[in-house]
Each structure stands twice: as C-alpha cells, then as structure tokens.
Tab-separated table of N, CA and C in Angstrom:
chain	number	residue	atom	x	y	z
A	140	MET	N	208.084	176.266	163.119
A	140	MET	CA	207.179	176.245	164.256
A	140	MET	C	206.210	177.408	164.144
A	141	SER	N	205.064	177.222	164.727
A	141	SER	CA	204.069	178.291	164.664
A	141	SER	C	204.099	179.106	165.939
A	142	ASP	N	203.688	180.310	165.791
A	142	ASP	CA	203.642	181.246	166.901
A	142	ASP	C	202.335	181.030	167.659
A	143	PRO	N	202.381	180.835	168.998
A	143	PRO	CA	201.147	180.599	169.753
A	143	PRO	C	200.152	181.741	169.624
A	144	ALA	N	200.602	182.939	169.409
A	144	ALA	CA	199.687	184.068	169.268
A	144	ALA	C	198.861	183.926	167.993
A	145	ASN	N	199.475	183.408	166.929
A	145	ASN	CA	198.754	183.230	165.673
A	145	ASN	C	197.734	182.108	165.767
A	146	VAL	N	198.042	181.072	166.555
A	146	VAL	CA	197.123	179.959	166.717
A	146	VAL	C	195.845	180.423	167.399
A	147	ASP	N	195.958	181.256	168.432
A	147	ASP	CA	194.786	181.758	169.133
A	147	ASP	C	193.927	182.629	168.235
A	148	SER	N	194.556	183.410	167.387
A	148	SER	CA	193.776	184.299	166.524
A	148	SER	C	193.087	183.529	165.410
A	149	ALA	N	193.569	182.311	165.108
A	149	ALA	CA	192.971	181.512	164.043
A	149	ALA	C	191.789	180.687	164.523
A	150	ARG	N	191.561	180.601	165.813
A	150	ARG	CA	190.434	179.830	166.336
A	150	ARG	C	189.115	180.491	165.956
A	151	VAL	N	188.149	179.644	165.698
A	151	VAL	CA	186.841	180.144	165.308
A	151	VAL	C	185.870	179.867	166.436
A	152	ASP	N	185.100	180.870	166.774
A	152	ASP	CA	184.080	180.710	167.795
A	152	ASP	C	182.951	179.865	167.208
A	153	SER	N	182.544	178.823	167.933
A	153	SER	CA	181.534	177.903	167.411
A	153	SER	C	180.184	178.577	167.181
A	154	THR	N	179.911	179.689	167.846
A	154	THR	CA	178.649	180.383	167.636
A	154	THR	C	178.655	181.203	166.357
A	155	SER	N	179.824	181.446	165.798
A	155	SER	CA	179.886	182.253	164.590
A	155	SER	C	179.791	181.412	163.312
A	156	VAL	N	179.798	180.076	163.434
A	156	VAL	CA	179.705	179.216	162.261
A	156	VAL	C	178.251	179.149	161.825
A	157	LYS	N	178.016	179.438	160.561
A	157	LYS	CA	176.656	179.408	160.010
A	157	LYS	C	176.525	178.215	159.081
A	158	TYR	N	175.398	177.564	159.152
A	158	TYR	CA	175.117	176.432	158.291
A	158	TYR	C	174.378	176.917	157.054
A	159	ALA	N	174.465	176.117	156.015
A	159	ALA	CA	173.761	176.461	154.785
A	159	ALA	C	172.263	176.431	155.041
A	160	PRO	N	171.531	177.343	154.409
A	160	PRO	CA	170.079	177.350	154.616
A	160	PRO	C	169.457	176.025	154.163
A	161	GLY	N	168.615	175.486	154.988
A	161	GLY	CA	167.936	174.241	154.663
A	161	GLY	C	168.757	172.994	154.893
A	162	ALA	N	169.945	173.112	155.484
A	162	ALA	CA	170.796	171.939	155.683
A	162	ALA	C	170.146	170.945	156.641
A	163	GLU	N	169.511	171.459	157.693
A	163	GLU	CA	168.865	170.564	158.648
A	163	GLU	C	167.699	169.825	158.000
A	164	SER	N	166.914	170.526	157.178
A	164	SER	CA	165.773	169.869	156.545
A	164	SER	C	166.231	168.852	155.500
A	165	SER	N	167.354	169.121	154.852
A	165	SER	CA	167.892	168.171	153.875
A	165	SER	C	168.355	166.892	154.565
A	166	VAL	N	169.025	167.034	155.693
A	166	VAL	CA	169.480	165.866	156.455
A	166	VAL	C	168.277	165.088	156.975
A	167	ALA	N	167.294	165.801	157.505
A	167	ALA	CA	166.098	165.139	158.030
A	167	ALA	C	165.357	164.411	156.912
A	168	ARG	N	165.306	165.011	155.736
A	168	ARG	CA	164.635	164.383	154.600
A	168	ARG	C	165.379	163.103	154.183
A	169	THR	N	166.689	163.171	154.147
A	169	THR	CA	167.485	161.996	153.775
A	169	THR	C	167.318	160.878	154.795
A	170	VAL	N	167.379	161.225	156.083
A	170	VAL	CA	167.190	160.223	157.135
A	170	VAL	C	165.788	159.626	157.045
A	171	GLY	N	164.802	160.456	156.805
A	171	GLY	CA	163.424	159.974	156.668
A	171	GLY	C	163.264	159.016	155.503
A	172	ARG	N	163.910	159.345	154.380
A	172	ARG	CA	163.845	158.455	153.217
A	172	ARG	C	164.539	157.122	153.507
A	173	CYS	N	165.659	157.183	154.187
A	173	CYS	CA	166.381	155.944	154.519
A	173	CYS	C	165.571	155.064	155.468
A	174	VAL	N	164.985	155.663	156.479
A	174	VAL	CA	164.169	154.899	157.433
A	174	VAL	C	162.937	154.332	156.737
A	175	ALA	N	162.300	155.138	155.896
A	175	ALA	CA	161.137	154.652	155.155
A	175	ALA	C	161.536	153.511	154.231
A	176	GLY	N	162.679	153.640	153.584
A	176	GLY	CA	163.171	152.576	152.715
A	176	GLY	C	163.437	151.295	153.471
A	177	TRP	N	164.047	151.433	154.627
A	177	TRP	CA	164.334	150.262	155.469
A	177	TRP	C	163.040	149.547	155.860
A	178	ILE	N	162.056	150.307	156.328
A	178	ILE	CA	160.794	149.711	156.782
A	178	ILE	C	160.038	149.077	155.611
A	179	VAL	N	159.904	149.815	154.523
A	179	VAL	CA	159.160	149.300	153.369
A	179	VAL	C	159.863	148.075	152.773
A	180	GLY	N	161.181	148.126	152.665
A	180	GLY	CA	161.929	146.994	152.123
A	180	GLY	C	161.772	145.746	152.962
A	181	TYR	N	161.852	145.912	154.278
A	181	TYR	CA	161.666	144.754	155.147
A	181	TYR	C	160.236	144.230	155.041
A	182	LEU	N	159.256	145.136	154.979
A	182	LEU	CA	157.863	144.702	154.887
A	182	LEU	C	157.582	143.964	153.582
A	183	ILE	N	158.199	144.387	152.473
A	183	ILE	CA	158.023	143.667	151.210
A	183	ILE	C	158.491	142.223	151.375
A	184	SER	N	159.638	142.052	152.004
A	184	SER	CA	160.180	140.711	152.212
A	184	SER	C	159.343	139.915	153.213
A	185	ALA	N	159.011	140.519	154.332
A	185	ALA	CA	158.303	139.801	155.397
A	185	ALA	C	156.869	139.450	155.004
A	186	VAL	N	156.153	140.406	154.438
A	186	VAL	CA	154.754	140.146	154.074
A	186	VAL	C	154.668	139.088	152.978
A	187	SER	N	155.582	139.163	152.011
A	187	SER	CA	155.558	138.140	150.954
A	187	SER	C	155.845	136.759	151.528
A	188	SER	N	156.729	136.666	152.508
A	188	SER	CA	157.022	135.372	153.133
A	188	SER	C	155.819	134.846	153.907
A	189	VAL	N	155.174	135.707	154.659
A	189	VAL	CA	153.985	135.296	155.409
A	189	VAL	C	152.898	134.831	154.449
A	190	LEU	N	152.712	135.580	153.350
A	190	LEU	CA	151.705	135.171	152.365
A	190	LEU	C	152.019	133.810	151.762
A	191	LEU	N	153.295	133.538	151.510
A	191	LEU	CA	153.673	132.229	150.986
A	191	LEU	C	153.248	131.118	151.941
A	192	PHE	N	153.530	131.292	153.221
A	192	PHE	CA	153.202	130.250	154.192
A	192	PHE	C	151.696	130.109	154.397
A	193	VAL	N	150.976	131.219	154.370
A	193	VAL	CA	149.529	131.169	154.593
A	193	VAL	C	148.815	130.615	153.365
A	194	VAL	N	149.095	131.206	152.191
A	194	VAL	CA	148.413	130.781	150.977
A	194	VAL	C	148.827	129.365	150.577
A	195	GLY	N	150.105	129.050	150.722
A	195	GLY	CA	150.586	127.717	150.369
A	195	GLY	C	150.348	126.678	151.435
A	196	ARG	N	149.811	127.097	152.566
A	196	ARG	CA	149.558	126.201	153.698
A	196	ARG	C	150.805	125.398	154.067
A	197	ILE	N	151.913	126.132	154.156
A	197	ILE	CA	153.200	125.529	154.513
A	197	ILE	C	153.453	125.815	155.991
A	198	PRO	N	153.547	124.805	156.822
A	198	PRO	CA	153.839	125.046	158.238
A	198	PRO	C	155.353	125.271	158.439
A	199	PRO	N	155.780	126.493	158.715
A	199	PRO	CA	157.211	126.763	158.841
A	199	PRO	C	157.849	126.125	160.068
A	200	GLU	N	157.026	125.701	161.012
A	200	GLU	CA	157.572	125.112	162.236
A	200	GLU	C	157.837	123.617	162.103
A	201	LYS	N	157.422	123.034	160.973
A	201	LYS	CA	157.623	121.598	160.757
A	201	LYS	C	158.626	121.371	159.631
A	202	PRO	N	159.293	120.221	159.629
A	202	PRO	CA	160.220	119.930	158.528
A	202	PRO	C	159.479	119.936	157.187
A	203	ALA	N	160.181	120.358	156.141
A	203	ALA	CA	159.571	120.444	154.814
A	203	ALA	C	160.311	119.533	153.838
A	204	SER	N	159.632	119.228	152.753
A	204	SER	CA	160.265	118.416	151.711
A	204	SER	C	161.335	119.260	151.006
A	205	THR	N	162.165	118.585	150.252
A	205	THR	CA	163.227	119.272	149.522
A	205	THR	C	162.641	120.265	148.521
A	206	ALA	N	161.584	119.885	147.836
A	206	ALA	CA	160.964	120.772	146.843
A	206	ALA	C	160.411	122.037	147.503
A	207	VAL	N	159.744	121.873	148.627
A	207	VAL	CA	159.191	123.030	149.333
A	207	VAL	C	160.317	123.921	149.859
A	208	THR	N	161.370	123.324	150.354
A	208	THR	CA	162.507	124.099	150.853
A	208	THR	C	163.140	124.902	149.727
A	209	TRP	N	163.361	124.278	148.580
A	209	TRP	CA	163.941	124.994	147.444
A	209	TRP	C	163.028	126.109	146.966
A	210	PHE	N	161.739	125.811	146.834
A	210	PHE	CA	160.797	126.835	146.385
A	210	PHE	C	160.764	128.005	147.358
A	211	THR	N	160.728	127.726	148.639
A	211	THR	CA	160.703	128.778	149.655
A	211	THR	C	161.981	129.612	149.597
A	212	ALA	N	163.113	128.951	149.414
A	212	ALA	CA	164.386	129.672	149.342
A	212	ALA	C	164.424	130.609	148.136
A	213	ILE	N	164.043	130.111	146.982
A	213	ILE	CA	164.065	130.937	145.768
A	213	ILE	C	163.073	132.081	145.885
A	214	TYR	N	161.887	131.788	146.373
A	214	TYR	CA	160.855	132.799	146.584
A	214	TYR	C	161.354	133.885	147.547
A	215	GLY	N	161.950	133.474	148.652
A	215	GLY	CA	162.458	134.437	149.628
A	215	GLY	C	163.578	135.291	149.071
A	216	ILE	N	164.476	134.678	148.309
A	216	ILE	CA	165.576	135.429	147.699
A	216	ILE	C	165.029	136.458	146.718
A	217	VAL	N	164.095	136.042	145.873
A	217	VAL	CA	163.528	136.959	144.873
A	217	VAL	C	162.878	138.164	145.551
A	218	PHE	N	162.083	137.933	146.580
A	218	PHE	CA	161.404	139.051	147.226
A	218	PHE	C	162.350	139.901	148.074
A	219	ALA	N	163.405	139.326	148.600
A	219	ALA	CA	164.405	140.130	149.309
A	219	ALA	C	165.122	141.052	148.336
A	220	VAL	N	165.468	140.540	147.166
A	220	VAL	CA	166.115	141.372	146.141
A	220	VAL	C	165.153	142.446	145.644
A	221	ILE	N	163.918	142.076	145.364
A	221	ILE	CA	162.928	143.053	144.896
A	221	ILE	C	162.716	144.146	145.933
A	222	GLY	N	162.536	143.750	147.184
A	222	GLY	CA	162.319	144.737	148.240
A	222	GLY	C	163.471	145.720	148.362
A	223	ALA	N	164.682	145.221	148.361
A	223	ALA	CA	165.846	146.102	148.496
A	223	ALA	C	166.050	146.960	147.259
A	224	ALA	N	165.832	146.400	146.080
A	224	ALA	CA	166.017	147.164	144.841
A	224	ALA	C	164.978	148.269	144.715
A	225	VAL	N	163.763	147.985	145.108
A	225	VAL	CA	162.700	148.986	145.016
A	225	VAL	C	162.975	150.149	145.972
A	226	VAL	N	163.289	149.852	147.202
A	226	VAL	CA	163.430	150.925	148.184
A	226	VAL	C	164.780	151.622	148.117
A	227	ALA	N	165.734	151.052	147.416
A	227	ALA	CA	167.018	151.739	147.256
A	227	ALA	C	166.833	153.033	146.472
A	228	SER	N	165.751	153.142	145.728
A	228	SER	CA	165.486	154.377	144.996
A	228	SER	C	164.955	155.485	145.911
A	229	PHE	N	164.620	155.162	147.149
A	229	PHE	CA	164.197	156.188	148.104
A	229	PHE	C	165.323	157.180	148.346
A	230	SER	N	166.537	156.681	148.441
A	230	SER	CA	167.729	157.522	148.609
A	230	SER	C	168.884	156.773	147.940
A	231	ARG	N	169.087	157.045	146.675
A	231	ARG	CA	170.034	156.248	145.878
A	231	ARG	C	171.461	156.326	146.395
A	232	LYS	N	171.863	157.467	146.909
A	232	LYS	CA	173.246	157.543	147.401
A	232	LYS	C	173.437	156.753	148.686
A	233	ASN	N	172.346	156.417	149.372
A	233	ASN	CA	172.404	155.605	150.586
A	233	ASN	C	171.846	154.201	150.366
A	234	ALA	N	171.808	153.764	149.114
A	234	ALA	CA	171.204	152.475	148.780
A	234	ALA	C	171.875	151.312	149.506
A	235	LEU	N	173.189	151.338	149.592
A	235	LEU	CA	173.891	150.240	150.268
A	235	LEU	C	173.563	150.197	151.755
A	236	GLY	N	173.427	151.352	152.363
A	236	GLY	CA	173.063	151.398	153.778
A	236	GLY	C	171.659	150.892	154.020
A	237	ILE	N	170.733	151.247	153.129
A	237	ILE	CA	169.362	150.755	153.256
A	237	ILE	C	169.339	149.236	153.095
A	238	GLY	N	170.073	148.737	152.102
A	238	GLY	CA	170.147	147.292	151.899
A	238	GLY	C	170.751	146.578	153.090
A	239	ALA	N	171.783	147.183	153.676
A	239	ALA	CA	172.401	146.586	154.863
A	239	ALA	C	171.433	146.562	156.035
A	240	ALA	N	170.640	147.623	156.182
A	240	ALA	CA	169.657	147.663	157.268
A	240	ALA	C	168.593	146.589	157.079
A	241	ILE	N	168.147	146.415	155.841
A	241	ILE	CA	167.156	145.368	155.563
A	241	ILE	C	167.754	143.992	155.830
A	242	ALA	N	168.973	143.766	155.353
A	242	ALA	CA	169.638	142.471	155.557
A	242	ALA	C	169.836	142.190	157.044
A	243	LEU	N	170.272	143.193	157.781
A	243	LEU	CA	170.465	143.020	159.221
A	243	LEU	C	169.144	142.716	159.917
A	244	THR	N	168.094	143.390	159.525
A	244	THR	CA	166.785	143.158	160.136
A	244	THR	C	166.292	141.744	159.841
A	245	ILE	N	166.440	141.305	158.594
A	245	ILE	CA	166.034	139.935	158.251
A	245	ILE	C	166.803	138.933	159.110
A	246	GLY	N	168.112	139.119	159.217
A	246	GLY	CA	168.934	138.204	160.009
A	246	GLY	C	168.602	138.221	161.488
A	247	VAL	N	168.428	139.409	162.048
A	247	VAL	CA	168.137	139.527	163.485
A	247	VAL	C	166.766	138.939	163.816
A	248	VAL	N	165.772	139.221	162.991
A	248	VAL	CA	164.431	138.674	163.244
A	248	VAL	C	164.456	137.149	163.128
A	249	ALA	N	165.191	136.622	162.154
A	249	ALA	CA	165.287	135.164	162.008
A	249	ALA	C	165.987	134.543	163.211
A	250	MET	N	167.047	135.176	163.697
A	250	MET	CA	167.746	134.639	164.882
A	250	MET	C	166.877	134.734	166.127
A	251	TRP	N	166.150	135.834	166.268
A	251	TRP	CA	165.247	135.976	167.413
A	251	TRP	C	164.155	134.903	167.353
A	252	SER	N	163.602	134.674	166.166
A	252	SER	CA	162.568	133.657	166.013
A	252	SER	C	163.118	132.267	166.307
A	253	TRP	N	164.327	132.013	165.870
A	253	TRP	CA	164.979	130.717	166.134
A	253	TRP	C	165.135	130.521	167.637
A	254	TYR	N	165.605	131.553	168.310
A	254	TYR	CA	165.828	131.476	169.757
A	254	TYR	C	164.510	131.288	170.512
A	255	SER	N	163.451	131.950	170.035
A	255	SER	CA	162.177	131.888	170.762
A	255	SER	C	161.383	130.614	170.477
A	256	THR	N	161.794	129.839	169.470
A	256	THR	CA	161.103	128.583	169.156
A	256	THR	C	162.112	127.438	169.060
A	257	PRO	N	162.724	127.065	170.179
A	257	PRO	CA	163.785	126.055	170.117
A	257	PRO	C	163.299	124.657	169.743
A	258	ASP	N	162.017	124.374	169.927
A	258	ASP	CA	161.515	123.028	169.653
A	258	ASP	C	160.947	122.877	168.236
A	259	HIS	N	161.029	123.931	167.409
A	259	HIS	CA	160.529	123.864	166.039
A	259	HIS	C	161.657	123.538	165.066
A	260	SER	N	161.267	123.191	163.866
A	260	SER	CA	162.234	123.012	162.789
A	260	SER	C	162.742	124.397	162.366
A	261	HIS	N	164.011	124.504	162.006
A	261	HIS	CA	164.602	125.820	161.738
A	261	HIS	C	165.033	126.021	160.302
A	262	TRP	N	164.433	125.314	159.368
A	262	TRP	CA	164.819	125.455	157.966
A	262	TRP	C	164.502	126.838	157.433
A	263	THR	N	163.406	127.451	157.870
A	263	THR	CA	163.067	128.795	157.391
A	263	THR	C	164.050	129.834	157.929
A	264	HIS	N	164.503	129.639	159.136
A	264	HIS	CA	165.460	130.575	159.730
A	264	HIS	C	166.790	130.540	158.978
A	265	LEU	N	167.216	129.332	158.644
A	265	LEU	CA	168.466	129.190	157.891
A	265	LEU	C	168.375	129.858	156.521
A	266	ILE	N	167.229	129.712	155.862
A	266	ILE	CA	167.031	130.371	154.565
A	266	ILE	C	167.104	131.885	154.729
A	267	ALA	N	166.454	132.404	155.757
A	267	ALA	CA	166.452	133.852	155.972
A	267	ALA	C	167.853	134.372	156.275
A	268	ILE	N	168.578	133.691	157.143
A	268	ILE	CA	169.895	134.174	157.568
A	268	ILE	C	170.926	134.049	156.459
A	269	PHE	N	170.999	132.889	155.816
A	269	PHE	CA	172.084	132.634	154.873
A	269	PHE	C	171.764	132.952	153.419
A	270	LEU	N	170.491	133.104	153.072
A	270	LEU	CA	170.145	133.385	151.682
A	270	LEU	C	169.403	134.710	151.499
A	271	MET	N	168.369	134.948	152.292
A	271	MET	CA	167.571	136.152	152.098
A	271	MET	C	168.297	137.422	152.536
A	272	ALA	N	168.989	137.387	153.658
A	272	ALA	CA	169.702	138.580	154.120
A	272	ALA	C	170.782	139.018	153.121
A	273	PRO	N	171.652	138.116	152.652
A	273	PRO	CA	172.614	138.546	151.631
A	273	PRO	C	171.934	138.985	150.329
A	274	ALA	N	170.806	138.369	149.992
A	274	ALA	CA	170.091	138.765	148.777
A	274	ALA	C	169.566	140.190	148.881
A	275	ALA	N	169.149	140.597	150.062
A	275	ALA	CA	168.690	141.975	150.248
A	275	ALA	C	169.840	142.954	150.023
A	276	GLN	N	171.002	142.633	150.539
A	276	GLN	CA	172.163	143.500	150.306
A	276	GLN	C	172.506	143.533	148.821
A	277	PHE	N	172.437	142.397	148.157
A	277	PHE	CA	172.708	142.322	146.725
A	277	PHE	C	171.694	143.149	145.942
A	278	GLY	N	170.436	143.117	146.351
A	278	GLY	CA	169.400	143.897	145.669
A	278	GLY	C	169.685	145.378	145.709
A	279	SER	N	170.142	145.865	146.837
A	279	SER	CA	170.474	147.288	146.925
A	279	SER	C	171.734	147.595	146.123
A	280	LEU	N	172.649	146.658	146.056
A	280	LEU	CA	173.866	146.850	145.270
A	280	LEU	C	173.549	146.928	143.785
A	281	THR	N	172.674	146.066	143.309
A	281	THR	CA	172.331	146.108	141.885
A	281	THR	C	171.618	147.403	141.539
A	282	ARG	N	170.808	147.903	142.440
A	282	ARG	CA	170.124	149.174	142.212
A	282	ARG	C	171.113	150.326	142.185
A	283	ARG	N	172.083	150.268	143.073
A	283	ARG	CA	173.103	151.320	143.147
A	283	ARG	C	173.960	151.314	141.894
A	284	LEU	N	174.252	150.146	141.349
A	284	LEU	CA	175.114	150.054	140.166
A	284	LEU	C	174.412	150.491	138.891
A	285	THR	N	173.082	150.536	138.895
A	285	THR	CA	172.354	150.943	137.690
A	285	THR	C	172.270	152.447	137.536
A	286	ASP	N	172.766	153.196	138.486
A	286	ASP	CA	172.746	154.670	138.375
A	286	ASP	C	173.802	155.174	137.439
C-alpha cells in the first residue's frame, strides 16, 4: 500500500507543466493541413462530377441508360480515389482520417441531396454513397501504404 503523504507530494501542479516550444503551432499546422486536405479532396471529387454532368449533358435527376450509369460510376470512383490519394500527402500520418472525412462528406451530401429531391431519380446518389465514398477511403489507404 502507498502512504497518503507520498501521494500528495507526487502531485504535479498543472501550472508548472511546460509544453515543448512550438507544440501549439505544430498541432495547428497539422489540423490546417488535414482540413485543407479534406476540402481539396472533396472539391476534386465534386467538381469533376459536376463537370461530367455539364459537359456530357447528363441530367442526373432523370433515369440513365446502363452505359451512362456505368461510365458515371467508374468516372466517379476514379476521381474519388485521385482526390483522396492526392490530398493524403497533405498530412501523410493522418491520411486515413482525411480519406474518412472525404468519404463521409461524399456520403452525407449524397444523402442530403436524395432527401431534398424525393421526386428525382436517385441513381447518382447510390453511386456516390456505395461506390464513390468507399473509393475515397481506399484512395487515402493506398497513399498511406506507399510510404
């Protein structure tokens, strides 16, 4: 058993603890890189998808042919992987977290869009939720494994 007098003498006053110089700026820099990676990665995926629909004149609110659905799915997966792999280099030790944030954002935005447009066709939402979001996580994983 320990002596209560020794326990009191071993306590450290929280004001006497010193942090390493620059620790706050290092944490802020890491958080900034992760947030920037999340935003840029999502924008790579989202902007490329919008460009596909605009340039290809594909109406996402209407049913699509099988060929268009497959092409859109493959295109979305490729750009989700590219976006996550590129931005995982912003903070390589946090690559999986950045990929998860991108995947979550893709899924949440697709679900929100599905909910806000109940009378439209939802093939694009299904592609985003079940294919593009996991592909973004995979993209960050492949980047992390190449280190």
